[in-house]
N, CA and C of each residue as an Amber inpcrd file, in Angstrom:
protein
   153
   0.8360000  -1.1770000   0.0000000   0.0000000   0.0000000   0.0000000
   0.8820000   1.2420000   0.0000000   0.7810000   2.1470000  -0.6210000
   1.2780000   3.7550000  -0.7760000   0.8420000   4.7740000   0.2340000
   1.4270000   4.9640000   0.9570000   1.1020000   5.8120000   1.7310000
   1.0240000   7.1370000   1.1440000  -0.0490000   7.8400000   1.4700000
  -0.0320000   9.3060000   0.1980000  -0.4160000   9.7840000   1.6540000
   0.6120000  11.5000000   1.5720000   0.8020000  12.1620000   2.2180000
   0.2950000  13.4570000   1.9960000  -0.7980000  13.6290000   2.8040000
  -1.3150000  15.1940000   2.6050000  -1.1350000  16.5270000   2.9000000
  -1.2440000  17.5170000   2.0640000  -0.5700000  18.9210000   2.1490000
  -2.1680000  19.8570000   2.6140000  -2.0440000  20.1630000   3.6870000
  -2.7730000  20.4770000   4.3900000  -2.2860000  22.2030000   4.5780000
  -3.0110000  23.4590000   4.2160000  -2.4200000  24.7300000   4.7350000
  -2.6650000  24.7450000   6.1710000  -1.4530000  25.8990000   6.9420000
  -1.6040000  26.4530000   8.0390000  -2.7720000  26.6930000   8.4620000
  -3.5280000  27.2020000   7.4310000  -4.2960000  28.1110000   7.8900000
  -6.0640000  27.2550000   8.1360000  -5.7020000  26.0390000   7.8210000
  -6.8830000  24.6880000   7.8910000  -6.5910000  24.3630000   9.7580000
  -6.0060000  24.8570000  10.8520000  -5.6930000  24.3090000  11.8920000
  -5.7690000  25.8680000  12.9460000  -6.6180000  25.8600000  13.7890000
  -6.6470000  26.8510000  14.3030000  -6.2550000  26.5540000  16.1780000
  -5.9210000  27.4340000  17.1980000  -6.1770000  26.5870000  18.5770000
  -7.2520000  26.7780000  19.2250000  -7.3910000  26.0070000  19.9820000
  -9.2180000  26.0030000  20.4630000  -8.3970000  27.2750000  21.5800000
  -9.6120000  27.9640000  22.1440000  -9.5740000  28.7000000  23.4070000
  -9.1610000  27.9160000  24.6670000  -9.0300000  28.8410000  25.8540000
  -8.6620000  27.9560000  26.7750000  -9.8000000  27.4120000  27.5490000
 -10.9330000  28.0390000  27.3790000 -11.7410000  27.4640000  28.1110000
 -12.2490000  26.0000000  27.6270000 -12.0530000  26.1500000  26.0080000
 -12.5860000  24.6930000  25.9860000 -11.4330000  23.5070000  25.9720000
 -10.2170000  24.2010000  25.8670000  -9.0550000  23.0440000  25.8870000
  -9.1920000  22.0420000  27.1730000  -9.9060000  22.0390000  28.5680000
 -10.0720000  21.4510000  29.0040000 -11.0350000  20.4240000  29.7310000
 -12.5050000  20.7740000  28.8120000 -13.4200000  19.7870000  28.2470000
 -13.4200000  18.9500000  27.5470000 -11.9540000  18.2750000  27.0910000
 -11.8880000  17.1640000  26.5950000 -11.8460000  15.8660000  26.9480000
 -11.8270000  16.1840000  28.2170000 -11.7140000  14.6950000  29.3420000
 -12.5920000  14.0620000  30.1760000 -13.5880000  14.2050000  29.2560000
 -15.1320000  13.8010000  29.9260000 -14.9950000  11.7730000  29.6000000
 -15.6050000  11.2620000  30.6160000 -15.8610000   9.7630000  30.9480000
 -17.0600000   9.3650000  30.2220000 -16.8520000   8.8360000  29.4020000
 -18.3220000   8.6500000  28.3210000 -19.2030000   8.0500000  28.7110000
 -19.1530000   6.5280000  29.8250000 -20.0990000   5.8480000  30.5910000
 -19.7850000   6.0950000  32.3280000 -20.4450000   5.4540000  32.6330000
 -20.3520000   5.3640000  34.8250000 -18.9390000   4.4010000  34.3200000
 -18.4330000   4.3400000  35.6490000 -17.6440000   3.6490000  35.9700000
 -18.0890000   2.2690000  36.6670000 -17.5150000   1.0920000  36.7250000
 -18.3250000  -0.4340000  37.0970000 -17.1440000  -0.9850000  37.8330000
 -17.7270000  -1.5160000  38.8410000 -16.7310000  -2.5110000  39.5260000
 -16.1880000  -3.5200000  38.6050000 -15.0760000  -3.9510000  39.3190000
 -14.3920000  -5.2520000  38.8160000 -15.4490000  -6.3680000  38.4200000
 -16.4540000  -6.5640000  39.5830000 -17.6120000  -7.9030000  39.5310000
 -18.7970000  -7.1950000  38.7880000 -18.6570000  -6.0290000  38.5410000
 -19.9330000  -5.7450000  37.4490000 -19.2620000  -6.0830000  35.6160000
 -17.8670000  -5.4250000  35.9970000 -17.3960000  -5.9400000  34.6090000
 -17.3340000  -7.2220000  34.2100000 -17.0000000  -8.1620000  35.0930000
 -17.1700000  -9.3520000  35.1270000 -18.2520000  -9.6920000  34.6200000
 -19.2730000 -10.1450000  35.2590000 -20.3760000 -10.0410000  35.3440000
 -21.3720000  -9.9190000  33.8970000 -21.2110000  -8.4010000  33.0340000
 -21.5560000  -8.0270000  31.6370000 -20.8930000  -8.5890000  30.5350000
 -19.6320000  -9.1070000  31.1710000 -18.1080000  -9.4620000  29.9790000
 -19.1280000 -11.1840000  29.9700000 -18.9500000 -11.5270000  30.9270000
 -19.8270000 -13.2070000  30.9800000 -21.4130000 -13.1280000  30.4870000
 -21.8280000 -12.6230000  30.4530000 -23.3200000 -12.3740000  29.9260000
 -23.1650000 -12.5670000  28.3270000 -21.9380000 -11.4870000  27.8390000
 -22.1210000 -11.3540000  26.1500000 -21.0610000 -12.5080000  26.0580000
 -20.8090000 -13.3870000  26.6390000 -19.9140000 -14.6340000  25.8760000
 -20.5340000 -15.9990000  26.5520000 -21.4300000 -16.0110000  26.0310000
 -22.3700000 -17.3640000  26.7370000 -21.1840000 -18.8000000  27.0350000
 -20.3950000 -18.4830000  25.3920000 -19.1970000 -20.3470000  25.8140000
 -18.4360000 -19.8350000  27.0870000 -18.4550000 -18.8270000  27.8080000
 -17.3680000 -18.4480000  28.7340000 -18.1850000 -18.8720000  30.0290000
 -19.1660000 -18.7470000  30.0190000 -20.3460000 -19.4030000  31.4330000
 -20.1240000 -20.8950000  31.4970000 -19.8440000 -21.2930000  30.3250000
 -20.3830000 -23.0010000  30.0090000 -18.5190000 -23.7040000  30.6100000
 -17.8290000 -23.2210000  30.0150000 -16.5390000 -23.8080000  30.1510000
 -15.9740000 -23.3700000  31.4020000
């Protein structure tokens, strides 16, 4: 495969403000215990209950 390399101007890239530079670190779901992860991970793999 060819890697094709794009020429992009300066002026296509701007910096965000500061207020929003640090709204990027939002947690997209809750957080789950170890035995809840467990728990959902064994649910969606039924051969993993059986064996």
């Amino acid at each position: 495969m060819a890697e094709e390399k794009l020429n992009l101007p300066a002026d296509a890239f701007e910096p965000l403000p500061k207020d929003e530079a640090q709204d990027n670190e939002n947690i997209a779901g809750p957080s789950l215990s170890f035995a809840q992860n467990v728990w959902i991970r064994f649910k969606q793999r039924k051969a993993a209950m059986i064996s």
